[in-house]
N, CA, C and O of each residue as an XYZ file, in Angstrom:
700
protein
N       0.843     -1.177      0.000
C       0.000      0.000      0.000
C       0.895      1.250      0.000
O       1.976      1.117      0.573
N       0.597      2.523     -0.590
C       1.147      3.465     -0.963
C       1.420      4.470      0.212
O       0.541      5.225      0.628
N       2.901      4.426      0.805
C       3.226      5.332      2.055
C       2.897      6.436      2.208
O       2.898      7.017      3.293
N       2.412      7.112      0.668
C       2.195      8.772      0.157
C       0.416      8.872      1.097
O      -0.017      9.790      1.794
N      -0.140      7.743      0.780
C      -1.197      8.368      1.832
C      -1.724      7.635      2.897
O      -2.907      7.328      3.047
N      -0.538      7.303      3.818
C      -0.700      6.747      5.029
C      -1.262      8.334      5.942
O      -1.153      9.554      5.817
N      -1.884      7.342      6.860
C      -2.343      8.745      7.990
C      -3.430      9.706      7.453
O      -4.102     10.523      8.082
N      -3.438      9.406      6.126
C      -5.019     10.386      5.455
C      -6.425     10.219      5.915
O      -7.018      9.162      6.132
N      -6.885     11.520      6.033
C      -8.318     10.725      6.491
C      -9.192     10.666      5.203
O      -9.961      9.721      5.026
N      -9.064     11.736      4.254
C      -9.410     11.636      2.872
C      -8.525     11.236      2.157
O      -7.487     11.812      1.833
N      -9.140      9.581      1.702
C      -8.458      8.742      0.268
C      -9.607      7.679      0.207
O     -10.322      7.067      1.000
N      -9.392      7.787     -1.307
C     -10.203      7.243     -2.019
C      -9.895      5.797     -2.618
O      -8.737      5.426     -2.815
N     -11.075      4.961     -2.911
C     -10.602      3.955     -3.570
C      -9.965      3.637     -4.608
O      -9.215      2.667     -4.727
N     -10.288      4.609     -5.582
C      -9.996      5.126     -6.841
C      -8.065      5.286     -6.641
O      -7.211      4.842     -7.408
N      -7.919      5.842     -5.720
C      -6.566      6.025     -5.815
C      -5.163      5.138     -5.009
O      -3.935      5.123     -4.919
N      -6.237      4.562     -4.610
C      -5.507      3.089     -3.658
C      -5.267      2.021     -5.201
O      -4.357      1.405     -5.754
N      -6.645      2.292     -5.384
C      -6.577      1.240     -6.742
C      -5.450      1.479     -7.841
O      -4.805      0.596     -8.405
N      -5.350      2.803     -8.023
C      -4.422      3.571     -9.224
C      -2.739      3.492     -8.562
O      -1.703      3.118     -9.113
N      -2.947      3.929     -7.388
C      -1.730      3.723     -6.615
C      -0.678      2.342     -7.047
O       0.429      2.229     -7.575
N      -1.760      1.366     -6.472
C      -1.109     -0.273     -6.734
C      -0.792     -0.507     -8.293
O       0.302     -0.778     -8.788
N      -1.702     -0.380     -8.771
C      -1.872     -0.531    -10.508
C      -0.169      0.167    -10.936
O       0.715     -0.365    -11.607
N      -0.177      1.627    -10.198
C       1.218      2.432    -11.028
C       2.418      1.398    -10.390
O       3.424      1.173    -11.062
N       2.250      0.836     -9.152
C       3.135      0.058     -8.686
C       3.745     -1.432     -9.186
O       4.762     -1.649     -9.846
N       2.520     -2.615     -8.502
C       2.607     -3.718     -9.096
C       2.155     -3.772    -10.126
O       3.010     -4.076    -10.958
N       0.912     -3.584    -10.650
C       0.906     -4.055    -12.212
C       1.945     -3.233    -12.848
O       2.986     -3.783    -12.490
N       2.193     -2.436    -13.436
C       2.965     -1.662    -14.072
C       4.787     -2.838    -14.053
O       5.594     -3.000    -14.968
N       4.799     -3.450    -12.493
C       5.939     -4.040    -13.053
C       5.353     -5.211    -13.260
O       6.067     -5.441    -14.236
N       4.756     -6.051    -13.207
C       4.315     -7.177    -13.979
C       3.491     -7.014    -15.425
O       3.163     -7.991    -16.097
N       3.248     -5.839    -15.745
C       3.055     -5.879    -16.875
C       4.374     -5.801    -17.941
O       4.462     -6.318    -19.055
N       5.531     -4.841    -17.093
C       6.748     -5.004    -17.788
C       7.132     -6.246    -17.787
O       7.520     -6.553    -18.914
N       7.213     -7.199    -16.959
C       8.189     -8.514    -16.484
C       7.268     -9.134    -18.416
O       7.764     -9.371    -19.517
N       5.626     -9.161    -17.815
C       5.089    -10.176    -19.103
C       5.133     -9.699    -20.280
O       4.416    -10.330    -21.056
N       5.929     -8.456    -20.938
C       5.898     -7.799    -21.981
C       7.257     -8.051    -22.285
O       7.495     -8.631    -23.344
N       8.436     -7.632    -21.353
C       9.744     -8.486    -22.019
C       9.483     -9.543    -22.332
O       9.618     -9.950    -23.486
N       8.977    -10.341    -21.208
C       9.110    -12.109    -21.748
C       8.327    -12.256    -23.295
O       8.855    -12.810    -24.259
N       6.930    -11.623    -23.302
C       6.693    -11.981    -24.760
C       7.759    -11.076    -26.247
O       7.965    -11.338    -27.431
N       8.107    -10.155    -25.454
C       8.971     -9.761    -27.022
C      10.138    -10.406    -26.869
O      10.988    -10.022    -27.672
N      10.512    -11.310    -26.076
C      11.915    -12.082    -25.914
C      11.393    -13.449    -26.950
O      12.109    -13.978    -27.800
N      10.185    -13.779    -26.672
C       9.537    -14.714    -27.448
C       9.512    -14.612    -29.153
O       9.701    -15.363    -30.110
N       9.252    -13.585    -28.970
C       9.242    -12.986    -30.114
C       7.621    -13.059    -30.633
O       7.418    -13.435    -31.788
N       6.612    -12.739    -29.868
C       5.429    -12.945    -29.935
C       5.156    -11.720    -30.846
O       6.054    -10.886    -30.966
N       3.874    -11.538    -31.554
C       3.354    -10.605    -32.176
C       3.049     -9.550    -31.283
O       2.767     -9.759    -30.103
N       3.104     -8.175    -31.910
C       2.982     -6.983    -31.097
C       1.402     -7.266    -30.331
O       1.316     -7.308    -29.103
N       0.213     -7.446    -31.220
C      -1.116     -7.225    -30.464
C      -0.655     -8.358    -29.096
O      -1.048     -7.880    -28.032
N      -0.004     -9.574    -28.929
C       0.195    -10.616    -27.949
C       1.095    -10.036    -26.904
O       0.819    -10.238    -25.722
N       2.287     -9.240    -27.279
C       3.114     -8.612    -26.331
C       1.982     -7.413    -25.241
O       2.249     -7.156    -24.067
N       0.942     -6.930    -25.885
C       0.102     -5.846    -25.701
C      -0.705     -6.473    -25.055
O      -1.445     -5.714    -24.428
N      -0.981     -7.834    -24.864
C      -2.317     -8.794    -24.205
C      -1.524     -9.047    -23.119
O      -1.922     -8.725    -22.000
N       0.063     -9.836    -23.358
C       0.305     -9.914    -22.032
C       1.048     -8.921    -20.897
O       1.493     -9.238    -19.794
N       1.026     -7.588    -21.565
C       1.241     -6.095    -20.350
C       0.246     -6.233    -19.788
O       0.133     -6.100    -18.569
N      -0.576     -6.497    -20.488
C      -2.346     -6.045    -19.860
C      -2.600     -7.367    -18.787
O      -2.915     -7.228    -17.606
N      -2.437     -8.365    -19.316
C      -2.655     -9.463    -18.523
C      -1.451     -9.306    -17.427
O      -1.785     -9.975    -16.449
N      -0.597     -8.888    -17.277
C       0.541     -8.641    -16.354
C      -0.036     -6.938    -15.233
O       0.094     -6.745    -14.024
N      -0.396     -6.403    -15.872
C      -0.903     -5.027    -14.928
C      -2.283     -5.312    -14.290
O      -2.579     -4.792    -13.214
N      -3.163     -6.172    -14.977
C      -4.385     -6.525    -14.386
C      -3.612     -7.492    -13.202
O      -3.430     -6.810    -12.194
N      -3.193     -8.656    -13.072
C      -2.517     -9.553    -12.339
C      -1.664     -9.261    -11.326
O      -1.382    -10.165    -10.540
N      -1.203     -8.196    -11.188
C      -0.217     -7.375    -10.654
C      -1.161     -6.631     -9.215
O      -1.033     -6.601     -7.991
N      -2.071     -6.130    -10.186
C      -2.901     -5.312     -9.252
C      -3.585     -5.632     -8.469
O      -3.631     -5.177     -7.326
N      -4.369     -6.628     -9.010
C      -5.655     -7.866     -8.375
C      -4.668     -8.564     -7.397
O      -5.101     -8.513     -6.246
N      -3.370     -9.257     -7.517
C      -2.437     -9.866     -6.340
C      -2.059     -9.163     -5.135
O      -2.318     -9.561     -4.000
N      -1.249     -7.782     -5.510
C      -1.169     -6.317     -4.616
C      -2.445     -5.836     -3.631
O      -2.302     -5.519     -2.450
N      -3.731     -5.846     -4.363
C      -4.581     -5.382     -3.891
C      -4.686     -6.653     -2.558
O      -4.273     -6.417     -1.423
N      -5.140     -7.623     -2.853
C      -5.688     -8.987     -2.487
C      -4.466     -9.188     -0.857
O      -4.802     -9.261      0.325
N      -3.151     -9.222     -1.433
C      -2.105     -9.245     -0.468
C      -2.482     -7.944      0.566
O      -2.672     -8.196      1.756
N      -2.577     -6.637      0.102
C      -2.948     -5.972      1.425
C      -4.512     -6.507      2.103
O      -4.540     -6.464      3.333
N      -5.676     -6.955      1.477
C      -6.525     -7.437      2.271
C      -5.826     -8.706      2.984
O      -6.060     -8.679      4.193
N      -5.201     -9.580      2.676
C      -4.715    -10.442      3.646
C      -3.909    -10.190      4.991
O      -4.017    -10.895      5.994
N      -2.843     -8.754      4.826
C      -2.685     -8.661      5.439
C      -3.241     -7.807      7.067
O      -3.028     -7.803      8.279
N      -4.176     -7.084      5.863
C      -5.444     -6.055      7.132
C      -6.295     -7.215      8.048
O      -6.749     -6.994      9.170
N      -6.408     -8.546      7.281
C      -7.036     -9.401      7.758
C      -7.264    -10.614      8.659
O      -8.182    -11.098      9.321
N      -5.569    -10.957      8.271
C      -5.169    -12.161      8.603
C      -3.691    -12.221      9.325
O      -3.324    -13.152     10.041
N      -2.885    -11.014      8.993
C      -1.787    -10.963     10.178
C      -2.352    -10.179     10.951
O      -3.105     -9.215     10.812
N      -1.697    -10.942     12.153
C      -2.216    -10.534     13.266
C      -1.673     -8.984     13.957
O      -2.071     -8.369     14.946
N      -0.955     -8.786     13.288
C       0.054     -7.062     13.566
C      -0.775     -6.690     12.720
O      -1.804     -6.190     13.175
N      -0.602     -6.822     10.858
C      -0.959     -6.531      9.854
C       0.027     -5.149     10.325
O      -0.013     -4.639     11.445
N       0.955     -4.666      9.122
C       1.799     -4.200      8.825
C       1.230     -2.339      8.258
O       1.690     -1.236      8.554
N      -0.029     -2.790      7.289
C      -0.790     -1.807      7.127
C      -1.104     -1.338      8.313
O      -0.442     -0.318      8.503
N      -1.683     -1.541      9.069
C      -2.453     -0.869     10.316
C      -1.056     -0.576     11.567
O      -1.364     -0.464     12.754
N       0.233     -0.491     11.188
C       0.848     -0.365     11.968
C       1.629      0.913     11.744
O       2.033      1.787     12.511
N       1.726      0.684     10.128
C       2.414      2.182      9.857
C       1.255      3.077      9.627
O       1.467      4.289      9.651
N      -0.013      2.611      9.395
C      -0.723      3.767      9.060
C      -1.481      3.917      7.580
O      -2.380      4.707      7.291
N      -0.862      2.948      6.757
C      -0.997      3.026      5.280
C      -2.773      2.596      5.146
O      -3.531      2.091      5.975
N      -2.940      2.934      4.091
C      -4.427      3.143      3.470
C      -4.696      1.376      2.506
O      -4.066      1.287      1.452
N      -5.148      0.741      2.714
C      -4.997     -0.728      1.935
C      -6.684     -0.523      1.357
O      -7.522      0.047      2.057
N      -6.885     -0.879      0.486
C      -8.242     -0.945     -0.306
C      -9.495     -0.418      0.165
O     -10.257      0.495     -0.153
N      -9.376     -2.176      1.860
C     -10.886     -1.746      2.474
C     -10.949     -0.674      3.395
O     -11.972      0.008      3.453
N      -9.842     -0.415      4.222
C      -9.794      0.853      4.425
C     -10.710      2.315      3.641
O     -11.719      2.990      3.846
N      -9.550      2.213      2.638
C     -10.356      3.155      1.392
C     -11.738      3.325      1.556
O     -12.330      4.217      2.164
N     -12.194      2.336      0.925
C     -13.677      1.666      0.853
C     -14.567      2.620      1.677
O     -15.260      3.587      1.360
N     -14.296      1.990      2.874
C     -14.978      2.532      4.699
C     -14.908      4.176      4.493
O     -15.848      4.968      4.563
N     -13.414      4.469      4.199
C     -13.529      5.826      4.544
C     -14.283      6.718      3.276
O     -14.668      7.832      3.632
N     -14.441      6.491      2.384
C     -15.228      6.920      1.145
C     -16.864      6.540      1.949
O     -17.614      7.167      1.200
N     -17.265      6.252      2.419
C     -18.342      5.995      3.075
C     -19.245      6.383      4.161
O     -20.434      6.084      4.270
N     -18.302      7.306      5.194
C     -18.350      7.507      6.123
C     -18.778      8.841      5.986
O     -18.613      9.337      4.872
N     -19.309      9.559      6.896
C     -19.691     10.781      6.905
C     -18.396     11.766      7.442
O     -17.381     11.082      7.572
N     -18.246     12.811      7.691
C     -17.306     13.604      8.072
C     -16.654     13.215      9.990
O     -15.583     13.259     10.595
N     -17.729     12.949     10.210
C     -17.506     12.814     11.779
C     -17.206     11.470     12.420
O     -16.771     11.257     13.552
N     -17.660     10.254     11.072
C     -17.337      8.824     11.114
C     -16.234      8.822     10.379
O     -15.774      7.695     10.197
N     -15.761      9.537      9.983
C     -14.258      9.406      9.203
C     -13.410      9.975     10.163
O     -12.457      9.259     10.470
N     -13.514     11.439     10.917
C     -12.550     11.152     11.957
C     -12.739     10.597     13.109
O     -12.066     11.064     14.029
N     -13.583      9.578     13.396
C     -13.986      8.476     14.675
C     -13.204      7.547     14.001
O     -12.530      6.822     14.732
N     -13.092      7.333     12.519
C     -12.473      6.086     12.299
C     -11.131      6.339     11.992
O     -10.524      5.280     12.151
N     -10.551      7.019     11.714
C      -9.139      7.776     11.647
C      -8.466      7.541     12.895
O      -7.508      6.769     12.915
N      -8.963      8.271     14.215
C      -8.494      7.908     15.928
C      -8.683      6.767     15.311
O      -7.979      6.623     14.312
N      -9.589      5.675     15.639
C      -9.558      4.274     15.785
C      -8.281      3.813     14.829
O      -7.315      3.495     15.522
N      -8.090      3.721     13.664
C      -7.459      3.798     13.012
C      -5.651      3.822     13.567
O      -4.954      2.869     13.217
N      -5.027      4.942     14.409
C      -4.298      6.103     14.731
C      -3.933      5.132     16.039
O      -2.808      4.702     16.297
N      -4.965      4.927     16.687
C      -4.796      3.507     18.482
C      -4.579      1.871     17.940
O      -4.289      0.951     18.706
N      -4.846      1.673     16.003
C      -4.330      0.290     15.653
C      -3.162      0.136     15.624
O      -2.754     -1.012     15.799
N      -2.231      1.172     15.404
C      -1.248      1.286     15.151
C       0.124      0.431     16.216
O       1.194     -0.123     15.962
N      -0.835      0.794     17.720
C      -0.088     -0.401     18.556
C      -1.047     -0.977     19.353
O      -0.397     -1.302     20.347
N      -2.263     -1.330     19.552
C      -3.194     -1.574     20.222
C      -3.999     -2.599     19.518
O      -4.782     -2.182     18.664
N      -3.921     -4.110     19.779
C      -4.760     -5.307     19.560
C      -6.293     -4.882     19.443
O      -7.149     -4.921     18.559
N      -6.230     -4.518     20.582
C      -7.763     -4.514     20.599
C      -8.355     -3.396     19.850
O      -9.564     -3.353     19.623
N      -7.391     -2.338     19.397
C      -7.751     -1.540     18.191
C      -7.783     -1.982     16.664
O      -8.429     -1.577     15.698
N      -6.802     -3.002     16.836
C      -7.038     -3.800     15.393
C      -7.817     -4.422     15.114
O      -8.050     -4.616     13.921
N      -8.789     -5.184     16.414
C      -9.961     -6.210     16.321
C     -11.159     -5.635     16.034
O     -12.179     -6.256     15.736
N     -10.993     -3.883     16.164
C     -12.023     -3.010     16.297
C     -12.487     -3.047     14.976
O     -13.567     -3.339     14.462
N     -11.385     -2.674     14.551
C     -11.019     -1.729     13.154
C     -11.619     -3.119     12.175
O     -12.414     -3.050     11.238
N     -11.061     -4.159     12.646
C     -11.506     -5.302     11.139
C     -12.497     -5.718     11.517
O     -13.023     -6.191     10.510
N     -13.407     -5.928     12.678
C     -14.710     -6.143     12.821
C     -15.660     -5.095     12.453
O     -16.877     -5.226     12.320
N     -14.830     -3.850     12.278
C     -15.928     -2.393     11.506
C     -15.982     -2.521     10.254
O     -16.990     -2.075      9.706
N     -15.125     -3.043      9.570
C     -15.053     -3.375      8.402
C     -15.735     -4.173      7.477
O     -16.299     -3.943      6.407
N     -15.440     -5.674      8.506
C     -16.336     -6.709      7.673
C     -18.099     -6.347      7.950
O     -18.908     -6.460      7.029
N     -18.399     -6.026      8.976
C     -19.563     -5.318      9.394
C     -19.855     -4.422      8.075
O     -20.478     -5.105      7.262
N     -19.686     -3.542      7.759
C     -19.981     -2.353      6.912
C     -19.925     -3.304      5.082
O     -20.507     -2.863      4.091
N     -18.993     -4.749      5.107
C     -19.017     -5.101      3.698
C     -18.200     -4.664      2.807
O     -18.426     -4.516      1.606
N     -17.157     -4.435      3.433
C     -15.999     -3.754      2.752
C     -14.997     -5.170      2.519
O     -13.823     -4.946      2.226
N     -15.384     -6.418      2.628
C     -14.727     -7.548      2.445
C     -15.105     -7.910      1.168
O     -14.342     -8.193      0.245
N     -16.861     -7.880      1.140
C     -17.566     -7.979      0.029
C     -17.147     -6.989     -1.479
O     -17.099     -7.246     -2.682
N     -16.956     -6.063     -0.836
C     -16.109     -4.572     -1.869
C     -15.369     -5.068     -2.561
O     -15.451     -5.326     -3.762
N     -14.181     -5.324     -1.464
C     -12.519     -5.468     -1.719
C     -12.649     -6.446     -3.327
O     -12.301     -6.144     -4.468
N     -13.260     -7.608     -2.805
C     -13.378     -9.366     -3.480
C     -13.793     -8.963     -4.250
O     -12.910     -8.895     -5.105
N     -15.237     -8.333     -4.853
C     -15.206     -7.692     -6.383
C     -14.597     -6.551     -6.999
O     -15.010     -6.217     -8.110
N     -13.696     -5.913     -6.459
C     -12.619     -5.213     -7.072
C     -11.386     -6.222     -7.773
O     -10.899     -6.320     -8.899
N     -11.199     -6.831     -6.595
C     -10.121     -7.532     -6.920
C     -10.414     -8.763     -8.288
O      -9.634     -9.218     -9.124
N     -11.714     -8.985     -8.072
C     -12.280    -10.352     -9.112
C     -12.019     -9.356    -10.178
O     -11.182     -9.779    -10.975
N     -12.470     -8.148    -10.456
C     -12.721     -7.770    -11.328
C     -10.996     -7.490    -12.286
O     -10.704     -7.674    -13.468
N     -10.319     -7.072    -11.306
C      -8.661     -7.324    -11.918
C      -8.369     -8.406    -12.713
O      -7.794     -8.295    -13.795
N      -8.865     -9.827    -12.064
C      -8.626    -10.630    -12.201
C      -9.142    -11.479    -13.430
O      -8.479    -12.265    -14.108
N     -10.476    -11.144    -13.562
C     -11.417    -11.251    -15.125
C     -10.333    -10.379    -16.160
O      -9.803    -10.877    -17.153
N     -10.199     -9.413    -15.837
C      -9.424     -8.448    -17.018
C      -8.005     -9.360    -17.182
O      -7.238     -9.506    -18.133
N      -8.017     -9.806    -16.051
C      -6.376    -10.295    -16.314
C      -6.134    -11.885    -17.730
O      -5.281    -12.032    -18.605
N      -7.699    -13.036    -17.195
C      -8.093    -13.834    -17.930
C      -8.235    -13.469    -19.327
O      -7.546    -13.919    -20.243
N      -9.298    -12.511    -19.442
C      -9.658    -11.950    -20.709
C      -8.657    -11.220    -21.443
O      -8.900    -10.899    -22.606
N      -7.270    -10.842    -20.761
C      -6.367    -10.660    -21.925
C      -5.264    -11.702    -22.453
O      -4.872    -11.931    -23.598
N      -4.797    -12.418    -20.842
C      -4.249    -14.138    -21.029
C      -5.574    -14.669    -22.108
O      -5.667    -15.819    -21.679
N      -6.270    -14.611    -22.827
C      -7.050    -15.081    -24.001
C      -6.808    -14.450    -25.341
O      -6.779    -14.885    -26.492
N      -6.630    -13.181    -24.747
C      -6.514    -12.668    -26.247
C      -4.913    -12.676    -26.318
O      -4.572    -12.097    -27.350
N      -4.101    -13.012    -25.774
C      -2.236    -13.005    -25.763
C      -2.529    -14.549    -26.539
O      -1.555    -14.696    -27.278
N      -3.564    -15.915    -26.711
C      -3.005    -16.813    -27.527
C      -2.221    -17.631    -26.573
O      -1.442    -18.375    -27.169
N      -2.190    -17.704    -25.660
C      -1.071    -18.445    -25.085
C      -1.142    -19.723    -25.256
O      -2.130    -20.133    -25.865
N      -0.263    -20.583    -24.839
C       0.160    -22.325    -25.590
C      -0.032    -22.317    -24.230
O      -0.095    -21.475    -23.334
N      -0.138    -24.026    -24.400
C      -0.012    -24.622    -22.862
C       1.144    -25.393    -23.009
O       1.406    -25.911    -24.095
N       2.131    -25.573    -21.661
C       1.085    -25.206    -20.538
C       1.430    -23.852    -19.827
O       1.075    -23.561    -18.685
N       2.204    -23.037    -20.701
C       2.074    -21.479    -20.276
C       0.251    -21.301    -19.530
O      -0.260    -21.022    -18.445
N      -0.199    -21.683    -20.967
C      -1.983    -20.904    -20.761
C      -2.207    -21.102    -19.025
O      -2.487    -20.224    -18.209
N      -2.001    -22.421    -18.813
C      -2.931    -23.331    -17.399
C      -1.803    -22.665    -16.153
O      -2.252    -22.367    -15.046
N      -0.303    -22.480    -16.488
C       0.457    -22.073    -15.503
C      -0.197    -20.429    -15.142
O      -0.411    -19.865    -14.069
N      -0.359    -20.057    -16.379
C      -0.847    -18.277    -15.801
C      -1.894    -18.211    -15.498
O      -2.214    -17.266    -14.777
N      -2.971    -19.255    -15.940
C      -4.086    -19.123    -15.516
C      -4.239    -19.459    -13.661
O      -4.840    -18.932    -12.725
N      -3.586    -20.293    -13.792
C      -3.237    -20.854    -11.756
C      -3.030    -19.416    -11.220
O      -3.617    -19.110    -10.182
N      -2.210    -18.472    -11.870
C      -1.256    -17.046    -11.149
C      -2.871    -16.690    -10.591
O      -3.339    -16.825     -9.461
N      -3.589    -16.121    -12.005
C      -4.555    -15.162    -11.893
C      -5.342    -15.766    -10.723
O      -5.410    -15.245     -9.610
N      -6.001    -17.053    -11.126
C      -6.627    -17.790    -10.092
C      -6.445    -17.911     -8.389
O      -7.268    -18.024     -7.480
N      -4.997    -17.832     -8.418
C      -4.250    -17.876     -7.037
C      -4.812    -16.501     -6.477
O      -5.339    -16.559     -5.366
N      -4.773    -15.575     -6.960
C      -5.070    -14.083     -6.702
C      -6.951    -13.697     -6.364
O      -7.537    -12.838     -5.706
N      -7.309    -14.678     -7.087
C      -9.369    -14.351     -6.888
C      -9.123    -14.761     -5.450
O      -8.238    -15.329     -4.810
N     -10.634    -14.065     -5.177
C     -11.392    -14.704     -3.447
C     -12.593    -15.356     -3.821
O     -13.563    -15.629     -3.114
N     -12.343    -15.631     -5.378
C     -13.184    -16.672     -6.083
C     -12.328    -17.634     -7.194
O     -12.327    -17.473     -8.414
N     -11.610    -18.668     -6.437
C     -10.844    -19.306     -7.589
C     -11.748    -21.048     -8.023
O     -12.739    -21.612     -7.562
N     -10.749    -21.383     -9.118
C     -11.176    -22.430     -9.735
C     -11.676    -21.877    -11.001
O     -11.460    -22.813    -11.772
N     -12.009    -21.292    -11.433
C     -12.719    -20.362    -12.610
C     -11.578    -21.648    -13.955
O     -12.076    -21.832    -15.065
N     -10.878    -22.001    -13.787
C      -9.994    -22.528    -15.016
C     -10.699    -24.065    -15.073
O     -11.212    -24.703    -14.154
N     -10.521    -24.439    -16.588
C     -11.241    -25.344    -16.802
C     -10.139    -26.863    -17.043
O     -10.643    -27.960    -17.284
């Protein structure tokens, strides 16, 4: 998650999302764009798999900070302060006076357990889990739908398709 707007009480999803995207996808779209012009793949295929590499990138990035808001028990986000998706989400939601109630709360996760238990039980409460998972699916469709149009051979196809898959909070989608 992007250090530039840790501690904000105004940020948006939009820019958490754009944030990661300029970050991880951007280098996995480079990593899958050398590899196909190393291939020597056709330009429209080199162009399917940036896209399939920046969608994949982002949807993983994104997905990894919900794991970690969620499932470590420090969670790293909530320690320095940084803004991770569902965060976002909540605070795009909130009224002026529930955004700085949730900011303090927020501000006491930073070293306080029982502020972190607060903070992710306000969260899944409000459906910002539900949010996150179709943002992230939705990376993740874009990421499929251009691994389709890149042509890929197998078992490239089934190995990248596992990546994207690994990354949903809806996997198995591969046939």
């Amino acid at each position: 998650c992007d250090l530039a707007l840790a501690g904000t009480m105004r940020v948006t999803a939009a820019e958490v999302e754009a944030s990661v995207a300029r970050k991880s996808g951007e280098e996995l779209a480079l990593f899958a764009a050398l590899a196909a012009r190393l291939a020597r793949a056709p330009e429209a295929a080199v162009e399917a798999y940036a896209c399939m590499g920046r969608s994949l990138g982002t949807a993983g990035q994104l997905a990894s900070d919900f794991h970690d808001l969620f499932q470590d028990r420090h969670s790293s986000d909530l320690a320095s302060g940084t803004r991770p998706l569902p965060i976002a989400l909540h605070l795009e939601r909130q009224s002026a006076a529930g955004r700085r109630s949730f900011v303090t709360l927020l501000a006491k996760a930073h070293h306080s357990e029982a502020a972190r238990k607060t903070v992710r039980r306000r969260l899944l409460a409000a459906g910002e889990l539900r949010r996150c998972a179709f943002i992230v699916e939705l990376h993740c469709l874009r990421a499929q739908a251009a691994l389709d149009r890149a042509g890929a051979l197998e078992p490239a196809r089934s190995e990248l398709g596992a990546l994207i898959d690994a990354s949903s909070f809806f996997p198995k989608r591969q046939n």
